Coordinates of C-alpha atoms and ligand atoms in Angstrom, one line a residue:
X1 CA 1.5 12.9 -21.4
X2 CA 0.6 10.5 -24.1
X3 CA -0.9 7.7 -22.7
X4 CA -0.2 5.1 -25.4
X5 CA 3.4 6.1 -25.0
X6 CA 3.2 5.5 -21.2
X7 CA 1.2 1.8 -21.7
X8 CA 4.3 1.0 -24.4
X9 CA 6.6 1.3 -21.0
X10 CA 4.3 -1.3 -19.8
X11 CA 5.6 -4.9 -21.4
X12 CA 3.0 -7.6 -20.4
X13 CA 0.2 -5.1 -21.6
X14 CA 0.9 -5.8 -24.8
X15 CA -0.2 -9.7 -24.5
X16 CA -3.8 -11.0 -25.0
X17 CA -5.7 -13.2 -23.0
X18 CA -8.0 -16.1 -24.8
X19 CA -8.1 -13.8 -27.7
X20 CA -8.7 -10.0 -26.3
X21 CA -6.6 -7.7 -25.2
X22 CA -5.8 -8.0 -21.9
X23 CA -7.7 -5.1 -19.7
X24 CA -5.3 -5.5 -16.3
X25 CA -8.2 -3.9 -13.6
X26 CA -6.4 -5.2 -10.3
X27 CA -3.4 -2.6 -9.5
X28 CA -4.8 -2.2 -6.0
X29 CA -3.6 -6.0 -5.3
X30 CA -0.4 -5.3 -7.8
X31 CA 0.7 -3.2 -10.7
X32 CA 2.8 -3.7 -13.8
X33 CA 5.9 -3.0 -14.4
X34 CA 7.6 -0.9 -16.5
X35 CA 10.4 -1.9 -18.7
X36 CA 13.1 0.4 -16.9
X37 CA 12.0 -1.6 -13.7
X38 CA 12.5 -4.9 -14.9
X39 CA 15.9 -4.1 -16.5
X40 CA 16.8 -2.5 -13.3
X41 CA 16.5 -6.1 -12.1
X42 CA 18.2 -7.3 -14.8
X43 CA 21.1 -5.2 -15.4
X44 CA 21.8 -5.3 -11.4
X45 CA 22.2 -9.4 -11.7
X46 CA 24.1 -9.0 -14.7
X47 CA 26.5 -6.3 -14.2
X48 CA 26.4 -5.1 -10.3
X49 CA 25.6 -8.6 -7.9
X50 CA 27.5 -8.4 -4.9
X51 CA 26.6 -7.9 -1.3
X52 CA 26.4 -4.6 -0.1
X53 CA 28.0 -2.9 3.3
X54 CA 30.4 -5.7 3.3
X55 CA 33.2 -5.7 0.4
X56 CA 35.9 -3.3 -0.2
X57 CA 35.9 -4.5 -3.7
X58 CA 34.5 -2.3 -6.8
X59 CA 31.3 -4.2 -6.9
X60 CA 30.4 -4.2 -3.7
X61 CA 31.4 -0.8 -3.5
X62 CA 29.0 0.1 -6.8
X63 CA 25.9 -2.1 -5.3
X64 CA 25.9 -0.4 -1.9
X65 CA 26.0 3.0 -3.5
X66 CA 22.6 2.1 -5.4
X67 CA 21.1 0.8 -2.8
X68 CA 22.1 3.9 -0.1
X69 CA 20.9 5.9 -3.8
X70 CA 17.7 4.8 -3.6
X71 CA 16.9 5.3 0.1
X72 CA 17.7 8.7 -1.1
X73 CA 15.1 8.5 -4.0
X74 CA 12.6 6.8 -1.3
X75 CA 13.7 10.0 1.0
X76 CA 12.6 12.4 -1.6
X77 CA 9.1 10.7 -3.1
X78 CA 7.9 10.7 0.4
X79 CA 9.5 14.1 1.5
X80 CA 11.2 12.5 4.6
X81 CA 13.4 14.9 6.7
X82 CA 16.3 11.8 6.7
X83 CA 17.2 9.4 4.5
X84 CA 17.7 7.1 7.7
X85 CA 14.1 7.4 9.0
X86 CA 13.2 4.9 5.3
X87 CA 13.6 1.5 6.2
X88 CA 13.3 -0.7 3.6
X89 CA 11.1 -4.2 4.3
X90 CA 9.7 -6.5 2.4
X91 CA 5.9 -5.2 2.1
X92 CA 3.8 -3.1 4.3
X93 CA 2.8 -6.3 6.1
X94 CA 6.3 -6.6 7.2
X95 CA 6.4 -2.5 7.8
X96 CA 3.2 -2.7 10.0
X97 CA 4.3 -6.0 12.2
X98 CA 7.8 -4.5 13.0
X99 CA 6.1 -1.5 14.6
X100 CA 3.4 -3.2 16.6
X101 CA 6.8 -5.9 18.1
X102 CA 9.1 -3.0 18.4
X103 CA 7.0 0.3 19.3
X104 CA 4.5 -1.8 20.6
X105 CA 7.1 -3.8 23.2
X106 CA 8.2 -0.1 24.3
X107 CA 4.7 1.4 24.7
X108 CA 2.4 -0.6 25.5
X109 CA 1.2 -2.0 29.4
X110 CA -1.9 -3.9 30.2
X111 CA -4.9 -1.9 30.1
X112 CA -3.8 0.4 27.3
X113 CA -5.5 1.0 24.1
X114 CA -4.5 0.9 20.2
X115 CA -7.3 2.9 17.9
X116 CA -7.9 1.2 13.9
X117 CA -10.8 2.6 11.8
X118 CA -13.4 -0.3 10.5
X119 CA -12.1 -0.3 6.7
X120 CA -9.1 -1.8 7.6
X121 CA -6.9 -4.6 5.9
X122 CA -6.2 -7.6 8.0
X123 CA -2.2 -6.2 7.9
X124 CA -3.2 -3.7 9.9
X125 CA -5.7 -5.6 12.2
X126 CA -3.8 -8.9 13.3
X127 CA -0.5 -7.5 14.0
X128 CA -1.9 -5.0 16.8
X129 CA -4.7 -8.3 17.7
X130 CA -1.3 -10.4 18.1
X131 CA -0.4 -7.4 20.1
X132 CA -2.8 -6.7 22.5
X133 CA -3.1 -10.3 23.2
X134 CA 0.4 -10.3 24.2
X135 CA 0.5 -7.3 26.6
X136 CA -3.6 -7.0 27.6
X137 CA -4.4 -4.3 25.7
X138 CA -7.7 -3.6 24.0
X139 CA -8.4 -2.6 20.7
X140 CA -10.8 0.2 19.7
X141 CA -12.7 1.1 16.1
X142 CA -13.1 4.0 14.9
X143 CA -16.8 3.5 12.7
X144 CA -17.9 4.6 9.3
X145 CA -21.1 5.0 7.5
X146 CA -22.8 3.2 4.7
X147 CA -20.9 5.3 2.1
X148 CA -17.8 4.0 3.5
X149 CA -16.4 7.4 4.7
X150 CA -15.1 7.3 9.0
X151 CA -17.4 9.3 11.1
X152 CA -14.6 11.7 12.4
X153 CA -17.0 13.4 14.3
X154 CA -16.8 10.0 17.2
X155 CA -12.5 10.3 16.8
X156 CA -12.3 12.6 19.9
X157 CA -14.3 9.8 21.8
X158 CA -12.3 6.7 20.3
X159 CA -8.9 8.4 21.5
X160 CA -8.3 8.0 25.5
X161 CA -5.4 8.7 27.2
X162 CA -4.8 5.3 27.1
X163 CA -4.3 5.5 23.4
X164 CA -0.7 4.6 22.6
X165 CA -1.3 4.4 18.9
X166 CA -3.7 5.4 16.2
X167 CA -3.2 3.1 13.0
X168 CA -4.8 3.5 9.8
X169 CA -5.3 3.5 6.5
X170 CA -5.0 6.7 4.0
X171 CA -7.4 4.8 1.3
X172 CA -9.5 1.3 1.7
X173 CA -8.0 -1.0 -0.5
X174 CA -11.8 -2.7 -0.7
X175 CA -14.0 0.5 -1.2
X176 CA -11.1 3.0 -2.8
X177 CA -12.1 5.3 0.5
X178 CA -9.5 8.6 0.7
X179 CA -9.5 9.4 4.1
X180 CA -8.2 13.0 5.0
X181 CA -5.6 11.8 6.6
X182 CA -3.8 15.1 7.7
X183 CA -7.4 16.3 9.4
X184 CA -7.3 12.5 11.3
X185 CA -3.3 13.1 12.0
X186 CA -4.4 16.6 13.6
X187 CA -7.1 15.3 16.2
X188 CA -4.8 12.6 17.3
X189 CA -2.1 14.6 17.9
X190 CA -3.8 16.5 19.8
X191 CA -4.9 14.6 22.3
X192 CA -1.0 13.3 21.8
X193 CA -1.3 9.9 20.1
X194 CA 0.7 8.9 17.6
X195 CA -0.4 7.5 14.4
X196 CA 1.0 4.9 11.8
X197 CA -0.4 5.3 8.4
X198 CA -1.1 2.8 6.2
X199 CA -0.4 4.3 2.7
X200 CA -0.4 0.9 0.6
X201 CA -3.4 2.0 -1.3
X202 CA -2.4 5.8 -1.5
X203 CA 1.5 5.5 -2.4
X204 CA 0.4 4.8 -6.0
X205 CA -1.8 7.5 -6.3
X206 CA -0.9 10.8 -4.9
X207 CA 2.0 12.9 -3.8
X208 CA 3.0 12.0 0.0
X209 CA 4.6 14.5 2.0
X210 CA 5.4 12.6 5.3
X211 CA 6.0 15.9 6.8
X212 CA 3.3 17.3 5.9
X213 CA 1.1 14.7 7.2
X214 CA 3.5 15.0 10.3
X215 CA 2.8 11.0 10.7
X216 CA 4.8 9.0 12.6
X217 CA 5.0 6.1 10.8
X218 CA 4.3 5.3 7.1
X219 CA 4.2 2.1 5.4
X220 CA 3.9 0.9 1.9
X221 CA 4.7 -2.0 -0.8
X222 CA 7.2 -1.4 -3.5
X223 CA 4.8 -3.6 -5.7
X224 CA 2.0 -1.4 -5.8
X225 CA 3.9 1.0 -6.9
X226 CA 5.1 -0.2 -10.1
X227 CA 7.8 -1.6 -8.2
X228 CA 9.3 -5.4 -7.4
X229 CA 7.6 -7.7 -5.2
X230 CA 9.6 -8.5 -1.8
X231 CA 10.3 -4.7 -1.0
X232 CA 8.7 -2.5 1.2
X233 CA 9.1 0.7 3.2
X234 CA 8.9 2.1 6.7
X235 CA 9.4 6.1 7.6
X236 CA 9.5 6.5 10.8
X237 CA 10.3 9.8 13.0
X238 CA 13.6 9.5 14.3
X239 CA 12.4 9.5 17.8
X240 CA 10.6 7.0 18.1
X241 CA 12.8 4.8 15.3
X242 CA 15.9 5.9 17.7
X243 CA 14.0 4.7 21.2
X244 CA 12.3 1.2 19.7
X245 CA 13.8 -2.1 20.2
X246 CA 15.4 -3.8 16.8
X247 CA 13.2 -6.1 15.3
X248 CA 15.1 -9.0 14.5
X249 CA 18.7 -9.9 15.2
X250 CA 21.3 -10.6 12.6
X251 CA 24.1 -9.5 10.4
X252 CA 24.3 -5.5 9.6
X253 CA 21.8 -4.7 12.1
X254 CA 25.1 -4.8 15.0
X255 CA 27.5 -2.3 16.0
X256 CA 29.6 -5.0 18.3
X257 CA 28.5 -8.7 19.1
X258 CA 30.4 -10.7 22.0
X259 CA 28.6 -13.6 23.7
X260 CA 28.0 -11.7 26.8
X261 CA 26.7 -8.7 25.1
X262 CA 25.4 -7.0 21.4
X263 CA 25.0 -3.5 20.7
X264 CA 23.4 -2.4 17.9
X265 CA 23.5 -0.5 14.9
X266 CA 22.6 3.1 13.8
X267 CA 19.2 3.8 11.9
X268 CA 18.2 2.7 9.6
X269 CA 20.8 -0.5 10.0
X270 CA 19.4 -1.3 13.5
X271 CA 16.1 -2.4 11.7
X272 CA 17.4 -4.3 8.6
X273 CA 19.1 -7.4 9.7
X274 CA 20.5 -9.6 7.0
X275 CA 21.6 -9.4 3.5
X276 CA 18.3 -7.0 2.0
X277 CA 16.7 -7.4 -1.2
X278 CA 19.6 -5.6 -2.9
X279 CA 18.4 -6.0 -6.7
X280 CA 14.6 -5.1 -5.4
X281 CA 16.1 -1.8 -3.3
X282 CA 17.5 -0.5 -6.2
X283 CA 14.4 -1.5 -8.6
X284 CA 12.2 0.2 -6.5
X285 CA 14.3 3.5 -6.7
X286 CA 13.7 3.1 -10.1
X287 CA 9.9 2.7 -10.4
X288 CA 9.8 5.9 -7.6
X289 CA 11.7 7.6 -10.5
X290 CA 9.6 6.6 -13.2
X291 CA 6.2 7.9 -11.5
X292 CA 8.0 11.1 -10.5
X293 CA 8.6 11.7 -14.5
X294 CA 5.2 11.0 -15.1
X295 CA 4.3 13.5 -12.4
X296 CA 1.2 13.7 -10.1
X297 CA -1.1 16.2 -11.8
X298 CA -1.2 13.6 -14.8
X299 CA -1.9 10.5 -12.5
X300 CA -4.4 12.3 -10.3
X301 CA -6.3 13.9 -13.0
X302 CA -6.3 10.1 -15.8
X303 CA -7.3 8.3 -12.6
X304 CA -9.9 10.5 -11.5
X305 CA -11.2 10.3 -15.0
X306 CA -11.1 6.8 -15.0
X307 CA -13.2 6.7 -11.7
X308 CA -15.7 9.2 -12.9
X309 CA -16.2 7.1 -16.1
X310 CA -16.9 3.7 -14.4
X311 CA -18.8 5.1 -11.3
X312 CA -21.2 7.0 -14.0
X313 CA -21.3 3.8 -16.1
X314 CA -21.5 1.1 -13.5
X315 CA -24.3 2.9 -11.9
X316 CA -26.3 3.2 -14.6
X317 CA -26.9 -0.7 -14.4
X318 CA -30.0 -1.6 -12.1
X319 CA -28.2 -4.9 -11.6
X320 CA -25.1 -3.7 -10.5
X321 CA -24.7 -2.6 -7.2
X322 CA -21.8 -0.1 -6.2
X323 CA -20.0 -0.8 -2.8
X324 CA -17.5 2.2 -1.4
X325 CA -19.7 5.8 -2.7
X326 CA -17.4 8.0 -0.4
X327 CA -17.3 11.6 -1.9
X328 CA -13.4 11.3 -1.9
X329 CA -11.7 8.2 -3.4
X330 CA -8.8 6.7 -5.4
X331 CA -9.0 4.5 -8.5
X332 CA -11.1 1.8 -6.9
X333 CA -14.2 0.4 -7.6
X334 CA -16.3 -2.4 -5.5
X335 CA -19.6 -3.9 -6.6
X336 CA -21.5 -6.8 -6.4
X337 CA -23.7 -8.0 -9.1
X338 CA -27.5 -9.2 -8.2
X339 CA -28.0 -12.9 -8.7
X340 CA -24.4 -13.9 -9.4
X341 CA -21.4 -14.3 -6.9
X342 CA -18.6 -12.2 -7.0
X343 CA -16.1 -14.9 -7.5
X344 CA -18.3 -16.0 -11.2
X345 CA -17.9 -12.7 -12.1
X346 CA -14.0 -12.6 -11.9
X347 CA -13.9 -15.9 -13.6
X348 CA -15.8 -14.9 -16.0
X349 CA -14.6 -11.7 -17.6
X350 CA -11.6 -12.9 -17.0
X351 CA -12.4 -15.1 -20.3
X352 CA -12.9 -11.6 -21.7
X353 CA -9.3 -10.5 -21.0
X354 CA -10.4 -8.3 -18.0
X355 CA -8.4 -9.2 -14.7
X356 CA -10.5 -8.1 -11.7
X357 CA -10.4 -9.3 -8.5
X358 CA -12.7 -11.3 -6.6
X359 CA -13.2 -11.9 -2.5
X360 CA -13.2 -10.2 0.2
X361 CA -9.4 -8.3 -0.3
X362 CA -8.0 -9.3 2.9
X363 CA -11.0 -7.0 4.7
X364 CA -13.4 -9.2 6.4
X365 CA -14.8 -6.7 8.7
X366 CA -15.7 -4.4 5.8
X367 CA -17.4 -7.4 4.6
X368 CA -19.5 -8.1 7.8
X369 CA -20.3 -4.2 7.8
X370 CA -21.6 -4.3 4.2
X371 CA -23.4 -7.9 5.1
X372 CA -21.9 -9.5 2.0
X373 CA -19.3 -12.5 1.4
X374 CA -17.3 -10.7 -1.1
X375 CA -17.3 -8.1 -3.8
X376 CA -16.0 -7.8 -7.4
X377 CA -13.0 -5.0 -7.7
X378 CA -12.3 -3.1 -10.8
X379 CA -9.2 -1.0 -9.6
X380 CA -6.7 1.4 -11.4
X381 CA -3.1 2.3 -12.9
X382 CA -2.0 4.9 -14.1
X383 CA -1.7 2.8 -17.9
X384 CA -5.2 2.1 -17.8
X385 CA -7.6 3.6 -20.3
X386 CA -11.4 4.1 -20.5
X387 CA -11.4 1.3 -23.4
X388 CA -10.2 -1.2 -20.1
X389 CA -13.4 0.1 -18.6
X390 CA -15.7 -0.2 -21.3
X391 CA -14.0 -4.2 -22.4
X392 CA -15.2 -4.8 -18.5
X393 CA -18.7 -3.7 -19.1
X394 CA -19.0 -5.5 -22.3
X395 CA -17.7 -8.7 -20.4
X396 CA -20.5 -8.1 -17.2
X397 CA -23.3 -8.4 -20.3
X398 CA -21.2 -11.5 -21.1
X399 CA -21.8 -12.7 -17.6
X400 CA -25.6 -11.5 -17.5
X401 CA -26.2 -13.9 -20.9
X402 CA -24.7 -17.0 -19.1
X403 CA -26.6 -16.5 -16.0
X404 CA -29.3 -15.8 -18.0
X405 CA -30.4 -13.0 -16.3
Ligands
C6P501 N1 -3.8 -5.2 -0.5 C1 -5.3 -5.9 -2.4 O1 -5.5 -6.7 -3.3 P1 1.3 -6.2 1.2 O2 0.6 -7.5 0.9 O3 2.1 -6.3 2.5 O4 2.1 -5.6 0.1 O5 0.2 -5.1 1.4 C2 -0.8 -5.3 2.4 C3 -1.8 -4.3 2.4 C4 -1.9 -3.4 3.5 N2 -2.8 -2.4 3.5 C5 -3.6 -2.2 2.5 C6 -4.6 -1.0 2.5 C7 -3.6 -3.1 1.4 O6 -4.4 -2.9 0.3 C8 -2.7 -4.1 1.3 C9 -2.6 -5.1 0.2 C10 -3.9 -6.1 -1.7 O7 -6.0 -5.1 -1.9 C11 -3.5 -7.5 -1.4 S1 -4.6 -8.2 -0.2

């Protein structure tokens, strides 16, 4: 694999920002798209728009069979026994807050418990706060040390038999943190707890084999994977998918409606009320295919390199200071920058063509655990090259000079 040939995929690459070539270092909040995604879009609005499951005209007919085509593709990327366990939602947000209302309103009493690890995003805090607030249930945290890694070691202690649900995160969106998920998946099931993962941050990245992991749920965003915004997944088991409540009430999601009584809809129908972002369905089929002909060895191995090069580099700067050293990450790099606030630097190389982003990345907790307001974040595609890294380096110095420091 040619990397120039993959960036020429990559349209808005090609622009450049006040002058430079634009570096695009924020993947983890969104990557680019590639051109066969964005015609996807296009050719579905110019030659295949028509709501799907309803017509029995050719169109409808066509779009319905590329949309059920790319449940199929979503079947196969994530290795899910049935293509009706892939629900398709508009982001992992969406993914996340459908299982805490629907398997939380089956599970969980007053008094019961629902286990998150520290490094997690707000997504998958407030929907299972909202939750326990609701039913009186507590939540409890699994900790992690300064590196940013979990301390398994306190997992068998965190999970109770009033555990109705582990959820958490394959890799920390803030400190790039791989967690080994299967080994977490293990423990919990064996003290028979359930666990949602949240792959937002790993979907990208690596091969997922949901039944490998043996989760029982899986959530991630179509837009972080090279994919449209608006469009999401969901794997669930069938059992638990089968036994939950729907999540909201609507057209397609019904098998019969009178007014004294509705009964609803196979999976995955029962969870996917409304018309569905059709043209985004079929897009993100699309962008599953185009990293699948890339191929993991060659996205693994570039973004390891990538992370190796700007660890090594960034650490060599006495003013930089690295947030998120676990032993095992994905292409994600935190830091804050002595004497200068996070948010200047992102403005500021930003007039050097080098998108990073700035904050606290929808993780406020990781920020009270790390005592800081906010980091910088450098974070990686798989069209990124070590030129990206250096133009960010060259535009800290840039930021050093202005501070005067
Ligand atoms: N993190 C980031 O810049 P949505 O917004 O629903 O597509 O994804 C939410 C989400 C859930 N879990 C993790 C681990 C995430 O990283 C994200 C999104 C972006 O880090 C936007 S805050």
């Amino acid at each position: 694999m040619d990397i120039n040939t993959i960036r020429a995929d990559f349209p808005i690459l090609k622009q450049k920002i006040y002058g430079y070539p634009l570096a695009y270092l924020d993947s983890a909040a969104t990557s680019q798209k590639p051109d066969s995604v964005i015609n996807a879009l296009s050719q579905f609005y110019q030659q295949n728009n028509a709501n799907i499951h309803r017509g029995v005209y050719y169109l409808s007919e066509s779009a319905t069979k590329a949309y059920e085509n790319a449940r199929h593709s979503v079947q196969r990327f994530i290795n899910a026994p049935h293509a009706k366990e892939c629900i398709f939602v508009r982001s992992t947000t969406e993914a996340i807050n459908l299982v805490a209302q629907c398997f939380g309103h089956l599970r969980v009493q007053p008094g019961d418990e629902i286990a998150l690890s520290a490094m997690e995003h707000h997504s998958n805090i407030v929907p299972w706060q909202m939750l326990c607030e609701k039913k009186g249930a507590t939540l409890k945290i699994l900790p992690m040390n300064q590196r940013g890694e979990l301390e398994l070691d306190t997992l068998e202690h965190i999970l109770t038999p009033k555990t109705k649900l582990l959820a958490i995160t394959h890799a920390s969106n803030a400190l790039g943190t791989l967690n080994p998920i299967k080994k977490i998946i293990d423990v919990a099931h064996a003290h028979q707890v359930p666990v949602l993962v949240d792959g937002a941050q790993s979907t990208p990245h690596l091969k997922i084999d949901v039944q490998d992991l043996d989760c029982d749920f899986f959530t991630f965003s179509g837009h972080k994977t090279y994919g449209p915004t608006g469009i999401g997944v969901l794997y669930g088991k069938s059992r638990w998918l089968e036994s939950m409540p729907p999540y909201q009430g609507g057209g397609e999601m019904i098998s019969h409606v009178s007014f004294a009584k509705t009964t609803y809809n196979d999976l995955p129908y029962k969870f996917e009320a409304g018309t569905p972002a059709i043209a985004e369905v079929i897009a993100l089929g699309t962008a599953l295919e185009y990293i699948e002909s890339i191929g993991w060895d060659f996205i693994r191995n570039h973004e390891q390199q990538l992370l190796a090069y700007a660890t090594e580099a960034l650490s060599s700067l006495p003013f930089i200071k690295l947030i998120g050293t676990a032993e095992e990450k994905i292409g994600v790099i935190s830091f804050t920058m002595e004497g200068v606030h996070p948010h200047d630097v992102g403005s500021i190389v930003d007039q050097y063509g080098v998108a990073i982003r700035a904050g606290h990345h929808c993780a406020m907790p990781i920020m009270d655990f790390f005592n800081i307001p906010a980091t910088a974040r450098a974070s990686f595609g798989l069209y990124n090259t070590l030129s990206d890294i250096d133009q960010l380096l060259q535009a800290l110095q840039e930021v050093r000079k202005i501070f005067k420091l």
